[in-house]
Amino acid sequence: MEKEKKVYSDDRGGQTIIVNQSERKRSNGLGTAGFVLALLGLIFSWVPGLGWVLWLLGLIFSFVGIFRAPRGLAIAGLVMSCIALIILIVVVGAIGSLIAVI
């Protein structure tokens, strides 16, 4: 991170003013949204309709966020979406086997 330095001098008094401006911190909004939705999908994976919707949105936002920098939360959201998918499949399989027994 290079700081941009601007030097202004006043012609009247010879006073020098130095302004240090740092670069704007980059963020990945889609990656963050994907991480949060994947986390909520993981927490609510046992709720039949809500778990699927949150999982799908978390997966989509995390996948799109991978193509933007920084990628950290997007990768974490994608991993949590995969874990939530496994849990959702297990829950649906358990419910299906309960229904088959009846």
mmCIF file with all atom_site columns, C-alpha atoms in Angstrom:
data_model
loop_
_atom_site.group_PDB
_atom_site.id
_atom_site.type_symbol
_atom_site.label_atom_id
_atom_site.label_alt_id
_atom_site.label_comp_id
_atom_site.label_asym_id
_atom_site.label_entity_id
_atom_site.label_seq_id
_atom_site.pdbx_PDB_ins_code
_atom_site.Cartn_x
_atom_site.Cartn_y
_atom_site.Cartn_z
_atom_site.occupancy
_atom_site.B_iso_or_equiv
_atom_site.pdbx_formal_charge
_atom_site.auth_seq_id
_atom_site.auth_comp_id
_atom_site.auth_asym_id
_atom_site.auth_atom_id
_atom_site.pdbx_PDB_model_num
ATOM 1   C CA . MET A 1 1   ? 0.000   0.000   0.000  1.00 0.00 ? 1   MET A CA 1
ATOM 2   C CA . GLU A 1 2   ? 1.665   3.119   -1.156 1.00 0.00 ? 2   GLU A CA 1
ATOM 3   C CA . LYS A 1 3   ? 0.609   6.381   0.344  1.00 0.00 ? 3   LYS A CA 1
ATOM 4   C CA . GLU A 1 4   ? 0.010   9.208   -2.013 1.00 0.00 ? 4   GLU A CA 1
ATOM 5   C CA . LYS A 1 5   ? 1.774   12.341  -0.855 1.00 0.00 ? 5   LYS A CA 1
ATOM 6   C CA . LYS A 1 6   ? 0.735   15.740  -2.047 1.00 0.00 ? 6   LYS A CA 1
ATOM 7   C CA . VAL A 1 7   ? 2.784   18.791  -1.248 1.00 0.00 ? 7   VAL A CA 1
ATOM 8   C CA . TYR A 1 8   ? 1.259   22.224  -1.475 1.00 0.00 ? 8   TYR A CA 1
ATOM 9   C CA . SER A 1 9   ? 3.257   25.378  -0.972 1.00 0.00 ? 9   SER A CA 1
ATOM 10  C CA . ASP A 1 10  ? 1.869   28.780  -0.302 1.00 0.00 ? 10  ASP A CA 1
ATOM 11  C CA . ASP A 1 11  ? 3.503   31.481  -2.424 1.00 0.00 ? 11  ASP A CA 1
ATOM 12  C CA . ARG A 1 12  ? 2.887   34.146  0.191  1.00 0.00 ? 12  ARG A CA 1
ATOM 13  C CA . GLY A 1 13  ? 4.608   32.793  3.274  1.00 0.00 ? 13  GLY A CA 1
ATOM 14  C CA . GLY A 1 14  ? 6.578   29.831  2.082  1.00 0.00 ? 14  GLY A CA 1
ATOM 15  C CA . GLN A 1 15  ? 4.631   27.511  4.359  1.00 0.00 ? 15  GLN A CA 1
ATOM 16  C CA . THR A 1 16  ? 4.504   23.898  3.131  1.00 0.00 ? 16  THR A CA 1
ATOM 17  C CA . ILE A 1 17  ? 1.472   21.722  3.759  1.00 0.00 ? 17  ILE A CA 1
ATOM 18  C CA . ILE A 1 18  ? 1.862   17.959  3.397  1.00 0.00 ? 18  ILE A CA 1
ATOM 19  C CA . VAL A 1 19  ? -1.303  15.871  2.973  1.00 0.00 ? 19  VAL A CA 1
ATOM 20  C CA . ASN A 1 20  ? -0.987  12.092  3.341  1.00 0.00 ? 20  ASN A CA 1
ATOM 21  C CA . GLN A 1 21  ? -3.780  10.191  1.645  1.00 0.00 ? 21  GLN A CA 1
ATOM 22  C CA . SER A 1 22  ? -3.905  6.440   1.998  1.00 0.00 ? 22  SER A CA 1
ATOM 23  C CA . GLU A 1 23  ? -5.572  4.211   -0.546 1.00 0.00 ? 23  GLU A CA 1
ATOM 24  C CA . ARG A 1 24  ? -9.164  3.244   0.047  1.00 0.00 ? 24  ARG A CA 1
ATOM 25  C CA . LYS A 1 25  ? -9.489  -0.135  1.646  1.00 0.00 ? 25  LYS A CA 1
ATOM 26  C CA . ARG A 1 26  ? -10.957 -2.568  -0.859 1.00 0.00 ? 26  ARG A CA 1
ATOM 27  C CA . SER A 1 27  ? -13.914 -4.694  0.098  1.00 0.00 ? 27  SER A CA 1
ATOM 28  C CA . ASN A 1 28  ? -15.916 -7.419  -1.566 1.00 0.00 ? 28  ASN A CA 1
ATOM 29  C CA . GLY A 1 29  ? -19.597 -6.830  -0.873 1.00 0.00 ? 29  GLY A CA 1
ATOM 30  C CA . LEU A 1 30  ? -20.801 -9.889  -2.753 1.00 0.00 ? 30  LEU A CA 1
ATOM 31  C CA . GLY A 1 31  ? -18.308 -12.122 -0.964 1.00 0.00 ? 31  GLY A CA 1
ATOM 32  C CA . THR A 1 32  ? -19.388 -10.746 2.406  1.00 0.00 ? 32  THR A CA 1
ATOM 33  C CA . ALA A 1 33  ? -23.078 -11.187 1.550  1.00 0.00 ? 33  ALA A CA 1
ATOM 34  C CA . GLY A 1 34  ? -22.386 -14.732 0.365  1.00 0.00 ? 34  GLY A CA 1
ATOM 35  C CA . PHE A 1 35  ? -20.545 -15.510 3.605  1.00 0.00 ? 35  PHE A CA 1
ATOM 36  C CA . VAL A 1 36  ? -23.386 -14.188 5.768  1.00 0.00 ? 36  VAL A CA 1
ATOM 37  C CA . LEU A 1 37  ? -26.069 -16.005 3.761  1.00 0.00 ? 37  LEU A CA 1
ATOM 38  C CA . ALA A 1 38  ? -24.067 -19.235 3.778  1.00 0.00 ? 38  ALA A CA 1
ATOM 39  C CA . LEU A 1 39  ? -23.629 -18.943 7.537  1.00 0.00 ? 39  LEU A CA 1
ATOM 40  C CA . LEU A 1 40  ? -27.364 -18.402 7.993  1.00 0.00 ? 40  LEU A CA 1
ATOM 41  C CA . GLY A 1 41  ? -28.041 -21.304 5.619  1.00 0.00 ? 41  GLY A CA 1
ATOM 42  C CA . LEU A 1 42  ? -25.771 -23.489 7.735  1.00 0.00 ? 42  LEU A CA 1
ATOM 43  C CA . ILE A 1 43  ? -27.514 -22.425 10.961 1.00 0.00 ? 43  ILE A CA 1
ATOM 44  C CA . PHE A 1 44  ? -31.021 -22.836 9.543  1.00 0.00 ? 44  PHE A CA 1
ATOM 45  C CA . SER A 1 45  ? -30.288 -25.931 7.452  1.00 0.00 ? 45  SER A CA 1
ATOM 46  C CA . TRP A 1 46  ? -32.755 -27.956 9.512  1.00 0.00 ? 46  TRP A CA 1
ATOM 47  C CA . VAL A 1 47  ? -35.655 -25.643 8.496  1.00 0.00 ? 47  VAL A CA 1
ATOM 48  C CA . PRO A 1 48  ? -37.037 -27.157 5.263  1.00 0.00 ? 48  PRO A CA 1
ATOM 49  C CA . GLY A 1 49  ? -37.729 -24.128 3.018  1.00 0.00 ? 49  GLY A CA 1
ATOM 50  C CA . LEU A 1 50  ? -35.570 -21.481 4.616  1.00 0.00 ? 50  LEU A CA 1
ATOM 51  C CA . GLY A 1 51  ? -32.411 -23.579 4.595  1.00 0.00 ? 51  GLY A CA 1
ATOM 52  C CA . TRP A 1 52  ? -32.590 -24.207 0.855  1.00 0.00 ? 52  TRP A CA 1
ATOM 53  C CA . VAL A 1 53  ? -33.199 -20.548 -0.012 1.00 0.00 ? 53  VAL A CA 1
ATOM 54  C CA . LEU A 1 54  ? -30.381 -19.253 2.198  1.00 0.00 ? 54  LEU A CA 1
ATOM 55  C CA . TRP A 1 55  ? -28.045 -21.971 0.963  1.00 0.00 ? 55  TRP A CA 1
ATOM 56  C CA . LEU A 1 56  ? -28.729 -21.181 -2.695 1.00 0.00 ? 56  LEU A CA 1
ATOM 57  C CA . LEU A 1 57  ? -28.316 -17.416 -2.242 1.00 0.00 ? 57  LEU A CA 1
ATOM 58  C CA . GLY A 1 58  ? -25.126 -17.916 -0.216 1.00 0.00 ? 58  GLY A CA 1
ATOM 59  C CA . LEU A 1 59  ? -23.742 -20.217 -2.903 1.00 0.00 ? 59  LEU A CA 1
ATOM 60  C CA . ILE A 1 60  ? -24.512 -17.787 -5.727 1.00 0.00 ? 60  ILE A CA 1
ATOM 61  C CA . PHE A 1 61  ? -23.149 -14.681 -3.968 1.00 0.00 ? 61  PHE A CA 1
ATOM 62  C CA . SER A 1 62  ? -20.022 -16.499 -2.784 1.00 0.00 ? 62  SER A CA 1
ATOM 63  C CA . PHE A 1 63  ? -19.362 -17.891 -6.257 1.00 0.00 ? 63  PHE A CA 1
ATOM 64  C CA . VAL A 1 64  ? -19.671 -14.455 -7.857 1.00 0.00 ? 64  VAL A CA 1
ATOM 65  C CA . GLY A 1 65  ? -17.583 -12.906 -5.047 1.00 0.00 ? 65  GLY A CA 1
ATOM 66  C CA . ILE A 1 66  ? -14.690 -15.272 -5.817 1.00 0.00 ? 66  ILE A CA 1
ATOM 67  C CA . PHE A 1 67  ? -13.995 -13.340 -9.004 1.00 0.00 ? 67  PHE A CA 1
ATOM 68  C CA . ARG A 1 68  ? -13.461 -10.078 -7.077 1.00 0.00 ? 68  ARG A CA 1
ATOM 69  C CA . ALA A 1 69  ? -10.682 -9.138  -4.685 1.00 0.00 ? 69  ALA A CA 1
ATOM 70  C CA . PRO A 1 70  ? -10.315 -9.727  -1.713 1.00 0.00 ? 70  PRO A CA 1
ATOM 71  C CA . ARG A 1 71  ? -11.518 -13.318 -1.897 1.00 0.00 ? 71  ARG A CA 1
ATOM 72  C CA . GLY A 1 72  ? -11.296 -14.483 1.734  1.00 0.00 ? 72  GLY A CA 1
ATOM 73  C CA . LEU A 1 73  ? -14.933 -14.253 2.811  1.00 0.00 ? 73  LEU A CA 1
ATOM 74  C CA . ALA A 1 74  ? -16.142 -15.451 -0.586 1.00 0.00 ? 74  ALA A CA 1
ATOM 75  C CA . ILE A 1 75  ? -14.068 -18.638 -0.275 1.00 0.00 ? 75  ILE A CA 1
ATOM 76  C CA . ALA A 1 76  ? -15.274 -19.158 3.297  1.00 0.00 ? 76  ALA A CA 1
ATOM 77  C CA . GLY A 1 77  ? -18.875 -18.678 2.141  1.00 0.00 ? 77  GLY A CA 1
ATOM 78  C CA . LEU A 1 78  ? -18.398 -21.199 -0.657 1.00 0.00 ? 78  LEU A CA 1
ATOM 79  C CA . VAL A 1 79  ? -16.977 -23.784 1.762  1.00 0.00 ? 79  VAL A CA 1
ATOM 80  C CA . MET A 1 80  ? -19.841 -23.215 4.211  1.00 0.00 ? 80  MET A CA 1
ATOM 81  C CA . SER A 1 81  ? -22.332 -23.531 1.363  1.00 0.00 ? 81  SER A CA 1
ATOM 82  C CA . CYS A 1 82  ? -20.881 -26.944 0.520  1.00 0.00 ? 82  CYS A CA 1
ATOM 83  C CA . ILE A 1 83  ? -21.111 -28.014 4.165  1.00 0.00 ? 83  ILE A CA 1
ATOM 84  C CA . ALA A 1 84  ? -24.696 -26.729 4.347  1.00 0.00 ? 84  ALA A CA 1
ATOM 85  C CA . LEU A 1 85  ? -25.532 -28.696 1.189  1.00 0.00 ? 85  LEU A CA 1
ATOM 86  C CA . ILE A 1 86  ? -24.288 -31.905 2.809  1.00 0.00 ? 86  ILE A CA 1
ATOM 87  C CA . ILE A 1 87  ? -26.377 -31.207 5.919  1.00 0.00 ? 87  ILE A CA 1
ATOM 88  C CA . LEU A 1 88  ? -29.441 -30.407 3.782  1.00 0.00 ? 88  LEU A CA 1
ATOM 89  C CA . ILE A 1 89  ? -29.071 -33.682 1.882  1.00 0.00 ? 89  ILE A CA 1
ATOM 90  C CA . VAL A 1 90  ? -28.776 -35.619 5.153  1.00 0.00 ? 90  VAL A CA 1
ATOM 91  C CA . VAL A 1 91  ? -31.876 -33.892 6.586  1.00 0.00 ? 91  VAL A CA 1
ATOM 92  C CA . VAL A 1 92  ? -33.912 -34.551 3.432  1.00 0.00 ? 92  VAL A CA 1
ATOM 93  C CA . GLY A 1 93  ? -32.742 -38.182 3.425  1.00 0.00 ? 93  GLY A CA 1
ATOM 94  C CA . ALA A 1 94  ? -33.725 -38.590 7.073  1.00 0.00 ? 94  ALA A CA 1
ATOM 95  C CA . ILE A 1 95  ? -37.151 -37.090 6.458  1.00 0.00 ? 95  ILE A CA 1
ATOM 96  C CA . GLY A 1 96  ? -37.581 -39.295 3.370  1.00 0.00 ? 96  GLY A CA 1
ATOM 97  C CA . SER A 1 97  ? -36.685 -42.426 5.286  1.00 0.00 ? 97  SER A CA 1
ATOM 98  C CA . LEU A 1 98  ? -39.142 -41.507 8.053  1.00 0.00 ? 98  LEU A CA 1
ATOM 99  C CA . ILE A 1 99  ? -41.882 -41.035 5.505  1.00 0.00 ? 99  ILE A CA 1
ATOM 100 C CA . ALA A 1 100 ? -40.996 -44.359 3.825  1.00 0.00 ? 100 ALA A CA 1
ATOM 101 C CA . VAL A 1 101 ? -41.348 -46.200 7.127  1.00 0.00 ? 101 VAL A CA 1
ATOM 102 C CA . ILE A 1 102 ? -44.839 -44.834 7.674  1.00 0.00 ? 102 ILE A CA 1
#
